[in-house]
mmCIF file of C-alpha atoms in Angstrom:
data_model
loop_
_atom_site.group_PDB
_atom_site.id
_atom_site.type_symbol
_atom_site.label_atom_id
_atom_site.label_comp_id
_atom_site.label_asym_id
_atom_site.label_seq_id
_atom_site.Cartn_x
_atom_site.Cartn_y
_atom_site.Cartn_z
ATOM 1 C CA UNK A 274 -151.840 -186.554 -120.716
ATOM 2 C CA UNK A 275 -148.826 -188.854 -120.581
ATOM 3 C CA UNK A 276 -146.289 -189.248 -117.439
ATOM 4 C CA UNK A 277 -148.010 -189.523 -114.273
ATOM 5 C CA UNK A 278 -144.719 -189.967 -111.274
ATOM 6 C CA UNK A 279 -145.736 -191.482 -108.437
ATOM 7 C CA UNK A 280 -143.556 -189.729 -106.230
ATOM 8 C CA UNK A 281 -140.718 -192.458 -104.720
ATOM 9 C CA UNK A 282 -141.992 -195.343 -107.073
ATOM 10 C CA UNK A 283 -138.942 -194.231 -109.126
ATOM 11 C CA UNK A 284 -136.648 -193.170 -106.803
ATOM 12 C CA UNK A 285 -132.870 -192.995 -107.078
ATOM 13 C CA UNK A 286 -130.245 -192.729 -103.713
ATOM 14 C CA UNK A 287 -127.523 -190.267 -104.706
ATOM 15 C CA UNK A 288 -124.127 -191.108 -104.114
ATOM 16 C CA UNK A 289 -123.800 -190.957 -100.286
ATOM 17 C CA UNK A 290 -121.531 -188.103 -98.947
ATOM 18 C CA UNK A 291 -121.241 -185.755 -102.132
ATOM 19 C CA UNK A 292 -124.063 -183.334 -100.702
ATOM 20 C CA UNK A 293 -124.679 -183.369 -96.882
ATOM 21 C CA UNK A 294 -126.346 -181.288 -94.288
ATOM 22 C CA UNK A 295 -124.293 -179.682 -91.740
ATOM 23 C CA UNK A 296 -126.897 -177.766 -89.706
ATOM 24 C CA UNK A 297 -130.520 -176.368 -89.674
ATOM 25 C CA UNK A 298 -131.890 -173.521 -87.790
ATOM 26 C CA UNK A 299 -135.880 -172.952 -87.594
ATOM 27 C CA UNK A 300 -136.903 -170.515 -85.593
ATOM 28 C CA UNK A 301 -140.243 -170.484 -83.536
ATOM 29 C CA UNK A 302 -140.023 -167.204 -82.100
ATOM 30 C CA UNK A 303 -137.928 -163.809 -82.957
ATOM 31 C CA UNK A 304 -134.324 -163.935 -83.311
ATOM 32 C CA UNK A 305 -131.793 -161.210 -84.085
ATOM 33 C CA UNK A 306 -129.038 -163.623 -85.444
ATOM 34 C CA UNK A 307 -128.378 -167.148 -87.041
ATOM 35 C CA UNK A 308 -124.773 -168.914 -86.655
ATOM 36 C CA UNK A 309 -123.183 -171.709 -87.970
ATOM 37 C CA UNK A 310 -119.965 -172.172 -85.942
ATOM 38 C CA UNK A 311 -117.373 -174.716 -86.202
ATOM 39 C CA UNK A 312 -117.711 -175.552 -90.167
ATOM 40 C CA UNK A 313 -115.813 -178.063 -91.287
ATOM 41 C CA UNK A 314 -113.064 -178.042 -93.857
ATOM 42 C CA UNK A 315 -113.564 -181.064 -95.517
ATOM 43 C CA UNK A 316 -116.120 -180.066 -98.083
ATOM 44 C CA UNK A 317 -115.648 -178.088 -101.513
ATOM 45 C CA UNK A 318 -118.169 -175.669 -101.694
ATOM 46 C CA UNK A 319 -121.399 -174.573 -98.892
ATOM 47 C CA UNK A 320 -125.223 -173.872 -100.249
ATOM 48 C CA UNK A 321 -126.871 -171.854 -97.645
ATOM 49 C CA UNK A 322 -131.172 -172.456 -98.350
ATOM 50 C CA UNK A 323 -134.116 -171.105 -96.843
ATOM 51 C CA UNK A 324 -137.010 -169.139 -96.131
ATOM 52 C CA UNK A 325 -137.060 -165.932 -93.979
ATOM 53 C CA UNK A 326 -139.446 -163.885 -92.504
ATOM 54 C CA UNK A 327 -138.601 -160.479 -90.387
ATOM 55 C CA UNK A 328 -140.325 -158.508 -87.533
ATOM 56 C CA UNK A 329 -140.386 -154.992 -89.128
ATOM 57 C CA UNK A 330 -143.156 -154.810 -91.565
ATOM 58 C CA UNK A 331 -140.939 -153.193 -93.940
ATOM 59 C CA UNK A 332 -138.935 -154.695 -96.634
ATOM 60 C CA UNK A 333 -135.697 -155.757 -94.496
ATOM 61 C CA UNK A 334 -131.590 -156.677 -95.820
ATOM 62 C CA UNK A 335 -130.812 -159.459 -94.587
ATOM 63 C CA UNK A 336 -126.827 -159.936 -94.014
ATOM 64 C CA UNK A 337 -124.021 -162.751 -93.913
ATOM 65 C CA UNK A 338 -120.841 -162.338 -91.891
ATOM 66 C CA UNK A 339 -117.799 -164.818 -92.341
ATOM 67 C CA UNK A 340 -116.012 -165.828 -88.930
ATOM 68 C CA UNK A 341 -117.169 -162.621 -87.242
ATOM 69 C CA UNK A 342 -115.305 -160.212 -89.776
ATOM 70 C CA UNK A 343 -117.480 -156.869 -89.231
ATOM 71 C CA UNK A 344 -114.482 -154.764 -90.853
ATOM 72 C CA UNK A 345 -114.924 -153.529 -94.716
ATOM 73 C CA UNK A 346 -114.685 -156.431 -96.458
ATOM 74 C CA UNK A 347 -117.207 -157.151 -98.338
ATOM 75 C CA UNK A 348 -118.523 -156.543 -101.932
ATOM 76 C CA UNK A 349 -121.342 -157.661 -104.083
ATOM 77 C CA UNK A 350 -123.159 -156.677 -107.167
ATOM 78 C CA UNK A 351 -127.113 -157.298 -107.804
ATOM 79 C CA UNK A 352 -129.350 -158.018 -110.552
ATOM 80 C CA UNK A 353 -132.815 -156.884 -109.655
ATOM 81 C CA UNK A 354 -136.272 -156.877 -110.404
ATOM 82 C CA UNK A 355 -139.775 -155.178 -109.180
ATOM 83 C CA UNK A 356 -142.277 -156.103 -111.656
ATOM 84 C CA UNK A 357 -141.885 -153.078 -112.794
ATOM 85 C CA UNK A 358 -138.093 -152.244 -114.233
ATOM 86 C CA UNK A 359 -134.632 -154.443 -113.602
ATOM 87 C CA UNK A 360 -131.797 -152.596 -112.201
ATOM 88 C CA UNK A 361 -128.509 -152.954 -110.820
ATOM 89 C CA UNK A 362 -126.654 -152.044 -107.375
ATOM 90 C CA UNK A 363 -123.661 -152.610 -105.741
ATOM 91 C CA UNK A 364 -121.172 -152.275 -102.410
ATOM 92 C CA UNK A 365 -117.990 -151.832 -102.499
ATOM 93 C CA UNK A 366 -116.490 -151.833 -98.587
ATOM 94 C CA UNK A 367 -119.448 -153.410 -96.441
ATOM 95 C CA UNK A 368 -119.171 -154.654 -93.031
ATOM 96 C CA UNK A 369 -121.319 -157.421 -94.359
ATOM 97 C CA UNK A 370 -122.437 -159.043 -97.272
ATOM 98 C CA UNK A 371 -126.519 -158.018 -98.652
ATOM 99 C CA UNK A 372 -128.032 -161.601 -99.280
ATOM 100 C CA UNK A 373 -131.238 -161.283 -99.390
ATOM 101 C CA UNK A 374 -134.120 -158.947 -99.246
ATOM 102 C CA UNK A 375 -137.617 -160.106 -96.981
ATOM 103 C CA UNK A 376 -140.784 -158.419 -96.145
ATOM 104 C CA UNK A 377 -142.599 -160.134 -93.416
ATOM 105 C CA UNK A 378 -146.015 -160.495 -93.660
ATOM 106 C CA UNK A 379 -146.908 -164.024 -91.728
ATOM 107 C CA UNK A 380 -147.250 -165.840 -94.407
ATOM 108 C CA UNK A 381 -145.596 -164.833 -96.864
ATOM 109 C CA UNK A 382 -141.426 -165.177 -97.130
ATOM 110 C CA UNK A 383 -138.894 -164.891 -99.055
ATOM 111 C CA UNK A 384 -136.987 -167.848 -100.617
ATOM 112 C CA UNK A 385 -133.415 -167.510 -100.941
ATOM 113 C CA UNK A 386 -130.373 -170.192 -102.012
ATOM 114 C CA UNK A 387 -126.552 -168.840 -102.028
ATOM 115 C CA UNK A 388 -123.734 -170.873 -102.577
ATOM 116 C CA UNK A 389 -120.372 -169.953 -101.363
ATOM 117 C CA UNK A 390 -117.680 -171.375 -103.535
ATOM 118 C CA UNK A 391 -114.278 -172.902 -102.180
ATOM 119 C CA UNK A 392 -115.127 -171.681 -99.169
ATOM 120 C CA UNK A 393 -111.784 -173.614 -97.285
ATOM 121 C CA UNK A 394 -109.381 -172.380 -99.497
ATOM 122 C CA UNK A 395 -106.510 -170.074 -97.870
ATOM 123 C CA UNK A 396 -105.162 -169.078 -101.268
ATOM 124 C CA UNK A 397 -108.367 -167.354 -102.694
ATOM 125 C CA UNK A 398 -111.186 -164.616 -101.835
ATOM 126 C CA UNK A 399 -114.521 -166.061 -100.910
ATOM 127 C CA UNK A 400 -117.274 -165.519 -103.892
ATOM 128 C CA UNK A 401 -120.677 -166.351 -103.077
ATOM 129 C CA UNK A 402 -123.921 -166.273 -105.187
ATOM 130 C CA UNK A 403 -127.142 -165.751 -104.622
ATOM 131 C CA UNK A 404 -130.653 -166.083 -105.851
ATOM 132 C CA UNK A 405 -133.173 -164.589 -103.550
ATOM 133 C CA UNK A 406 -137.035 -163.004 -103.370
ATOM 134 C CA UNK A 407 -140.390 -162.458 -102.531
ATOM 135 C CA UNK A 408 -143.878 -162.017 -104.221
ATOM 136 C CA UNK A 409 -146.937 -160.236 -102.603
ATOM 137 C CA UNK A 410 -149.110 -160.660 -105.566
ATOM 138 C CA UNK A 411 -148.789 -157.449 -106.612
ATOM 139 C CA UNK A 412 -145.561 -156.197 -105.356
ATOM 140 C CA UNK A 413 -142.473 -158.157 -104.641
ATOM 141 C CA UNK A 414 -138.555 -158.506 -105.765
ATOM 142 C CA UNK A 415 -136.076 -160.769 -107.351
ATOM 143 C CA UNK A 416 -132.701 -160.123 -106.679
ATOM 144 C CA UNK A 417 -129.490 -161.987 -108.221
ATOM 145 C CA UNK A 418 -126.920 -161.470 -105.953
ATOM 146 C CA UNK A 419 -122.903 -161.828 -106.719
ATOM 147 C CA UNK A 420 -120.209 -161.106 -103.783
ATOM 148 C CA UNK A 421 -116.307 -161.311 -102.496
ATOM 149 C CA UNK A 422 -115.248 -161.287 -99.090
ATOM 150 C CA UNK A 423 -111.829 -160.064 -98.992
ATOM 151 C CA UNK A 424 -110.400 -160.382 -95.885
ATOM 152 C CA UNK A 425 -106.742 -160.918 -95.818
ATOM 153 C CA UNK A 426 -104.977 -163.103 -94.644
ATOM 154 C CA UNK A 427 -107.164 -165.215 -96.155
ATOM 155 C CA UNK A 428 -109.093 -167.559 -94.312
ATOM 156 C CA UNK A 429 -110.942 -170.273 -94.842
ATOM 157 C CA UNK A 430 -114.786 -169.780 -93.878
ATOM 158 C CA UNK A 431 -115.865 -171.630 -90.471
ATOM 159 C CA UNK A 432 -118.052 -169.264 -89.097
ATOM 160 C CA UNK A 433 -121.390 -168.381 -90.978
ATOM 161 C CA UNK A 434 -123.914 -165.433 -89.487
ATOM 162 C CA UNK A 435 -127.071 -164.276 -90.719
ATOM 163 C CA UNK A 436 -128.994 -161.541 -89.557
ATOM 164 C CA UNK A 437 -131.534 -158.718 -90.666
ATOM 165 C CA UNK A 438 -129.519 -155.982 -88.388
ATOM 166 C CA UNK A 439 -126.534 -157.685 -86.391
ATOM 167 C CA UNK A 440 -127.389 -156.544 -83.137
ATOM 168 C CA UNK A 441 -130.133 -153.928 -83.883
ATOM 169 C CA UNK A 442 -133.861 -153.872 -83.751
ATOM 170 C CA UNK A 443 -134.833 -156.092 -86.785
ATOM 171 C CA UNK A 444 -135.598 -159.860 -86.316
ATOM 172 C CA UNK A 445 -135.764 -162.976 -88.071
ATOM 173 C CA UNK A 446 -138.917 -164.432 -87.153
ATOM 174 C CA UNK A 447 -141.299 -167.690 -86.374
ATOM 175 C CA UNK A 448 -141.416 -169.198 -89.672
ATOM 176 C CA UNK A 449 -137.865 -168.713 -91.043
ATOM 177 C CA UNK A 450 -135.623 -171.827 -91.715
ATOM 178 C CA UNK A 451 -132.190 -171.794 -92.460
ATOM 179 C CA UNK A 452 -129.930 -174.609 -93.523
ATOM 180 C CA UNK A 453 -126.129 -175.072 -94.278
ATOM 181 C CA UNK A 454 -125.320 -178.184 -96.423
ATOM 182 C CA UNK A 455 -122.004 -179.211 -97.634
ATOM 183 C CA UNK A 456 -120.930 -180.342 -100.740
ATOM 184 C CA UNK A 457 -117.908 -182.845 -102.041
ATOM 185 C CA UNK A 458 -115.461 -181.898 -105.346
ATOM 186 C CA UNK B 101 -126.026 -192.049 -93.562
ATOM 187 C CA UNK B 102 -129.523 -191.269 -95.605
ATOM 188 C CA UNK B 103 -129.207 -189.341 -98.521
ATOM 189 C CA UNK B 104 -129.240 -185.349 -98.420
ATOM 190 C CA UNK B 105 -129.776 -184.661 -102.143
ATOM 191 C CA UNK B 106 -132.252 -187.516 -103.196
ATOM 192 C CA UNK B 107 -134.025 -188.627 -106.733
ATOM 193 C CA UNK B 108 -137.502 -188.552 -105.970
ATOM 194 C CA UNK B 109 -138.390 -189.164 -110.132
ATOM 195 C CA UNK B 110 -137.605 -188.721 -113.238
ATOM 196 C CA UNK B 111 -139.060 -189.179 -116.689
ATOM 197 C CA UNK B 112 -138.195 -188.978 -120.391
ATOM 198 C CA UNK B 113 -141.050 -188.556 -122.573
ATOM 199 C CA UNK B 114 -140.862 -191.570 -125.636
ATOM 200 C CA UNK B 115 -143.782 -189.261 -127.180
ATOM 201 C CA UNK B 116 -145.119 -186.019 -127.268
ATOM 202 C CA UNK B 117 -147.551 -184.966 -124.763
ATOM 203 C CA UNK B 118 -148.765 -181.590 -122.716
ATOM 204 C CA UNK B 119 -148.493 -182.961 -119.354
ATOM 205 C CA UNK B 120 -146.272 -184.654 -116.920
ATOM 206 C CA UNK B 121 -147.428 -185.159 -113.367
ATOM 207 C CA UNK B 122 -145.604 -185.953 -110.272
ATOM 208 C CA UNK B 123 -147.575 -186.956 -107.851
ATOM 209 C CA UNK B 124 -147.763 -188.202 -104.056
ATOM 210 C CA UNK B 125 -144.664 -186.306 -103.077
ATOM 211 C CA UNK B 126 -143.774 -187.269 -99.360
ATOM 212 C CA UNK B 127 -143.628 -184.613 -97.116
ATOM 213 C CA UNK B 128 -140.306 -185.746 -95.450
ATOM 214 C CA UNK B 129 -137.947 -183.358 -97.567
ATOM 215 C CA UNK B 130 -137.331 -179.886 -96.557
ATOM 216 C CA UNK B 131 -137.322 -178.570 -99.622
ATOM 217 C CA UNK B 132 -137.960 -179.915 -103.934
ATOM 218 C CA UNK B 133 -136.071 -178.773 -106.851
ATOM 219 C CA UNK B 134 -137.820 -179.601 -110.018
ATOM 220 C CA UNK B 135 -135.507 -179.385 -112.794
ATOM 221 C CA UNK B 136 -137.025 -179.172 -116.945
ATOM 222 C CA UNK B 137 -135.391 -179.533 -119.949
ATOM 223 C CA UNK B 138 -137.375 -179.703 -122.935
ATOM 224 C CA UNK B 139 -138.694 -177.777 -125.820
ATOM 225 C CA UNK B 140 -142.282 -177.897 -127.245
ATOM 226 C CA UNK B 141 -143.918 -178.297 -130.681
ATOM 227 C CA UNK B 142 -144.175 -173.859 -130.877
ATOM 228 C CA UNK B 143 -143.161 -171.242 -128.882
ATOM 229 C CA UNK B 144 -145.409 -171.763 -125.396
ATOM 230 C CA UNK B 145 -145.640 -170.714 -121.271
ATOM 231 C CA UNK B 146 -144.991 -173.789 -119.493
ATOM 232 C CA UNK B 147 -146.901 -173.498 -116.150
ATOM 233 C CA UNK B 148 -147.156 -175.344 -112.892
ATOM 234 C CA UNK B 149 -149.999 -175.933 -110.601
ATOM 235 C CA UNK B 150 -149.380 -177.577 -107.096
ATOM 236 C CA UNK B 151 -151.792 -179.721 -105.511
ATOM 237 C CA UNK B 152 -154.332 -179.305 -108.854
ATOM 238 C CA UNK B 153 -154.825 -175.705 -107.762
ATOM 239 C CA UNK B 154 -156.281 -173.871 -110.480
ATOM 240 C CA UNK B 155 -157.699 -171.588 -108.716
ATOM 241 C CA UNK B 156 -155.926 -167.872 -109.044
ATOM 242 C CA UNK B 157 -153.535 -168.486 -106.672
ATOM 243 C CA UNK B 158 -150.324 -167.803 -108.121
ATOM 244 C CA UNK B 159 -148.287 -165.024 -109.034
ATOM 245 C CA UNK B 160 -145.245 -164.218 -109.893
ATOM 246 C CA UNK B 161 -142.364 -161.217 -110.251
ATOM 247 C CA UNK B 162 -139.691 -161.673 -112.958
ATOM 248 C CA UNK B 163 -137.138 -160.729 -114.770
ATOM 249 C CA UNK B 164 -135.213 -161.363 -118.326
ATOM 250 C CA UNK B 165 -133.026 -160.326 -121.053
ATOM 251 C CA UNK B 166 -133.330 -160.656 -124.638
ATOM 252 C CA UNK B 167 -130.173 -159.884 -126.109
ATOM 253 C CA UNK B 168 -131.714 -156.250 -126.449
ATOM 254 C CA UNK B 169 -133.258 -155.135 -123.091
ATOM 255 C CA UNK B 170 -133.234 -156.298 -119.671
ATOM 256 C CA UNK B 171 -136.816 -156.132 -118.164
ATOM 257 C CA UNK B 172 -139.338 -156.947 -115.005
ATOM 258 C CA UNK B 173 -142.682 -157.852 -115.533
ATOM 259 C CA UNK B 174 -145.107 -159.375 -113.006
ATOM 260 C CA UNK B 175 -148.461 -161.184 -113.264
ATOM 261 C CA UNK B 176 -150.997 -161.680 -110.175
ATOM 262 C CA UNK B 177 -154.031 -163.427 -109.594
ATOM 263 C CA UNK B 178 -153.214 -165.964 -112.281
ATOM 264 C CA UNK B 179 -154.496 -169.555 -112.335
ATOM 265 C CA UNK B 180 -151.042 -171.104 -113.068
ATOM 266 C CA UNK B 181 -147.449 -170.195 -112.297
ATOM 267 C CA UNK B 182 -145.423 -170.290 -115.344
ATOM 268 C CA UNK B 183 -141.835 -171.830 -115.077
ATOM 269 C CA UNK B 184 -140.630 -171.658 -118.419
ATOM 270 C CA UNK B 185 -140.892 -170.459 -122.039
ATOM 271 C CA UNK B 186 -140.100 -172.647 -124.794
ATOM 272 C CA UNK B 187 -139.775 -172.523 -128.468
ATOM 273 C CA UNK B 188 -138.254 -175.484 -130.921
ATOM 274 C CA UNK B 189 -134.984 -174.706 -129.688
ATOM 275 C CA UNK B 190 -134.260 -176.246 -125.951
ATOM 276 C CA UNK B 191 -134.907 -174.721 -122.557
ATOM 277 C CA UNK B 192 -133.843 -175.663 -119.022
ATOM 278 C CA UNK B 193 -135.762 -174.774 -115.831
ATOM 279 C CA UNK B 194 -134.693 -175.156 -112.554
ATOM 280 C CA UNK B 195 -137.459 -174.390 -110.055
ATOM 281 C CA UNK B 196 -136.868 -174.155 -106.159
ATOM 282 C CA UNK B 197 -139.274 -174.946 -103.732
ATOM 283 C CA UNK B 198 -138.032 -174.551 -99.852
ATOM 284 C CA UNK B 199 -139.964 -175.667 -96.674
ATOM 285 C CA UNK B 200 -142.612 -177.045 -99.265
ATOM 286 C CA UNK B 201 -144.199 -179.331 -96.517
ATOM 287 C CA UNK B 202 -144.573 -176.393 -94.147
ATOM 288 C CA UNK B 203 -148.485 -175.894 -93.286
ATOM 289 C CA UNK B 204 -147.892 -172.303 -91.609
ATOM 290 C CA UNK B 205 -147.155 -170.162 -94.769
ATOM 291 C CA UNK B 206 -147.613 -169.704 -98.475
ATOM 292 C CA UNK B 207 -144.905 -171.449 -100.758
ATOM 293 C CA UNK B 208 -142.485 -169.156 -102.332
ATOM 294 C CA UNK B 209 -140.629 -170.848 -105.323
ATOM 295 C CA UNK B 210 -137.677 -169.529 -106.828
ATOM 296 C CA UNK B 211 -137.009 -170.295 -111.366
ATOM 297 C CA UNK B 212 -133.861 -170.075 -112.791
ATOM 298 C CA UNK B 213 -134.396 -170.353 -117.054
ATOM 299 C CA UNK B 214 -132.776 -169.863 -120.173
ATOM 300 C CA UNK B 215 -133.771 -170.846 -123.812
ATOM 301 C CA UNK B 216 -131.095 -170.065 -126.450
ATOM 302 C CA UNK B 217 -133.495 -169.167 -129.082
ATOM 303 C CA UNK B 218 -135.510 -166.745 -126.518
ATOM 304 C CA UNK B 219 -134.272 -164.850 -123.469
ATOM 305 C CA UNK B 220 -132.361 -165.821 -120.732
ATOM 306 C CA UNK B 221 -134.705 -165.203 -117.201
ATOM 307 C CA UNK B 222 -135.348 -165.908 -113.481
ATOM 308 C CA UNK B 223 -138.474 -165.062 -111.078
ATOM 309 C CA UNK B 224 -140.020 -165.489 -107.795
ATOM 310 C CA UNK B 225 -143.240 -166.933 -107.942
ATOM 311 C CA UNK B 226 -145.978 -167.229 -104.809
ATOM 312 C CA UNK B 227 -148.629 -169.876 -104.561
ATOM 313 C CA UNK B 228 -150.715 -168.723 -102.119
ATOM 314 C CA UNK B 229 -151.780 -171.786 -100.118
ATOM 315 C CA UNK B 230 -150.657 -172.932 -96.407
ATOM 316 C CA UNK B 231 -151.361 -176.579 -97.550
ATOM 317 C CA UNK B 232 -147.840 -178.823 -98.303
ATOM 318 C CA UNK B 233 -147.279 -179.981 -101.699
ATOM 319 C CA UNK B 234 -148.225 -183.055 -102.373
ATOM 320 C CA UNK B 235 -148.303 -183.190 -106.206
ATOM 321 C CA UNK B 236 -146.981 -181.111 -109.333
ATOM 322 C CA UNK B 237 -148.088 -180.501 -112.551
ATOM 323 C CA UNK B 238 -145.970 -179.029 -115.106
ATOM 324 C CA UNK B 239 -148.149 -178.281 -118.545
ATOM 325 C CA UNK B 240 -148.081 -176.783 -121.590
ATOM 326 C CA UNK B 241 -151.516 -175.162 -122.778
ATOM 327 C CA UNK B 242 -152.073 -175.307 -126.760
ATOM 328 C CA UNK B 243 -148.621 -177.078 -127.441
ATOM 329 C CA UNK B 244 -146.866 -180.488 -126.879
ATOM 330 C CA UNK B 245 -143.228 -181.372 -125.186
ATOM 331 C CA UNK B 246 -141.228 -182.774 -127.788
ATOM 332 C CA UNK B 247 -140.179 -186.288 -127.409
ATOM 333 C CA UNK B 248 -136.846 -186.748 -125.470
ATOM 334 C CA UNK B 249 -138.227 -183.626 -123.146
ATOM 335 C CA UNK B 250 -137.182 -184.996 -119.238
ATOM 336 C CA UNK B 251 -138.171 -183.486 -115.870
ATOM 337 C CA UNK B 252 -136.797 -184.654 -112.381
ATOM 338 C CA UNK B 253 -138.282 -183.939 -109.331
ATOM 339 C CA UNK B 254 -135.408 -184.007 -105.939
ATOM 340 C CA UNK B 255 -135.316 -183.693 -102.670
ATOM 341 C CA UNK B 256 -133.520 -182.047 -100.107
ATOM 342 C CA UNK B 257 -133.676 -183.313 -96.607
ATOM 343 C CA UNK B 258 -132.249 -180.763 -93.856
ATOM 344 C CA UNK B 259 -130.892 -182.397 -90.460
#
């Protein structure tokens, strides 16, 4: 056995600034929605990570919304996985963008990390990507996500929901984290 | 302002070996990324195990392509949770690990991998343990890492 790391005995500071956190939610109890409001445009790209965990029992879509856009502007292609066979789906004119799938069991959740590229940029459509999934030991999903919101004119994004059902009966719950962090070009 | 994206260690083997531990990982992050990039003396699984778990408390679902087929597979019940397949040729890992200091549910980690002379693949792997992670051992069974193999460990500190 070679290379024992003593966690922080070799420890390196990254350059201050280039990756920041804007904001964390973590819930305790149920919650239908997550926002990030008020983003600043002084970063280059957003990563959105977490863990999530949903009221329903069943496996749950969880959704992403950019400055409250709920018209048909939203597309995204998947790469998926069961354990059993890999497939592909798509959406072509959503009123939100799929992110992430969850089933929540207590304690078990799904692990997801998106990144949302140029996100302040009035000249371009917003393309995010996605890794995202849960295992059950038995059953689960993997899901490689790809998207474009195309809302025009084109905005820059400074409004971020997430939510399982955007007003319906489905909640995030007790257990799920989400953070917004920021990153430099 | 402290640092959001932080080097928690990193090593470059000067030798072949099977194992490289990182150990005594503080629990002030919110989540680890564990990135590997190495290759091995034959074609080999290389598998973590948090916290010296080897009990069969890991699974995983996955998927890959070939170059021929794109396929899911999953494994359950298994002893280790395997991060990464290798051959002579060079393969990158990147492994995420949110809320790993959380005591309230099982750790969900996320792989990202690719080895040019093997398959390109990603999976969602479960540890099923409420305890934080405190230590990480990535290992190859019957083969060595090549000399020159490196694997850093980061963290990610939430507001």
């Amino acid at each position: 056995m070679i290379g024992n790391i003593l966690g922080g005995a070799m420890g390196k500071v990254a350059a201050q600034g280039d990756y920041e956190s804007i904001a964390t939610a973590t819930l305790s109890s149920g919650q239908n929605q997550i926002e990030f409001a008020n983003i600043s445009s002084a970063y280059q790209h957003l990563q959105i990570r977490g863990v999530v965990n949903s009221n329903s029992g069943a496996v749950d879509n969880i959704y992403m919304r950019f400055n409250s856009d709920s018209a048909s502007n939203y597309s995204w292609h998947a790469l998926s996985g069961n354990g059993t066979s890999a497939s592909s789906a798509a959406g072509a004119t959503d009123a939100s963008m799929l992110i992430c799938r969850v089933r929540g069991t207590g304690t078990n959740v799904s692990g997801f990390v998106l990144d949302i590229l140029d996100y302040a940029n009035t000249n371009k459509f917003k393309t995010i990507r996605s890794l995202s999934g849960f295992d059950e030991n038995g059953s689960g999903e993997l899901w490689f996500w790809s998207g474009v919101w195309r809302k025009s004119p084109i905005e820059a994004v400074s409004n971020i929901k997430i939510s399982p059902s955007f007003g319906g009966a489905t909640n995030m719950i007790a257990n799920t984290r989400i953070a917004l962090y920021g990153i430099k070009g | 302002m402290p640092a959001t994206y932080e080097n928690i260690a990193t090593t470059t083997l000067s030798t072949n070996g099977t194992t490289v531990n990182f150990t005594s990982i503080s629990s002030t992050y919110t989540d680890l990324i564990l990135v590997v990039d190495c290759s091995t003396t034959g074609a080999q699984d290389i598998n973590l195990r948090f916290n010296s778990d080897s009990g069969s408390n890991y699974s995983r679902t996955y998927f890959y392509g070939n170059g021929t087929s794109a396929l899911s597979a999953r494994e359950s019940n298994q002893n280790v949770l395997r991060a990464l397949y290798t051959t002579t040729t060079r393969g990158v890992s990147i492994v995420q690990i949110n809320n790993y200091a959380n005591t309230v549910t099982n750790k969900t980690v996320l792989t990202r991998f690719g080895d040019s002379g093997n398959a390109t693949a990603a999976g969602v792997g479960l540890w099923r343990s409420t305890a934080a992670i405190n230590s990480i051992s990535i290992f190859a069974i019957s083969e060595n890492f090549v000399s020159g193999s490196t694997f850093t460990l980061y963290g990610i500190k939430a507001a």
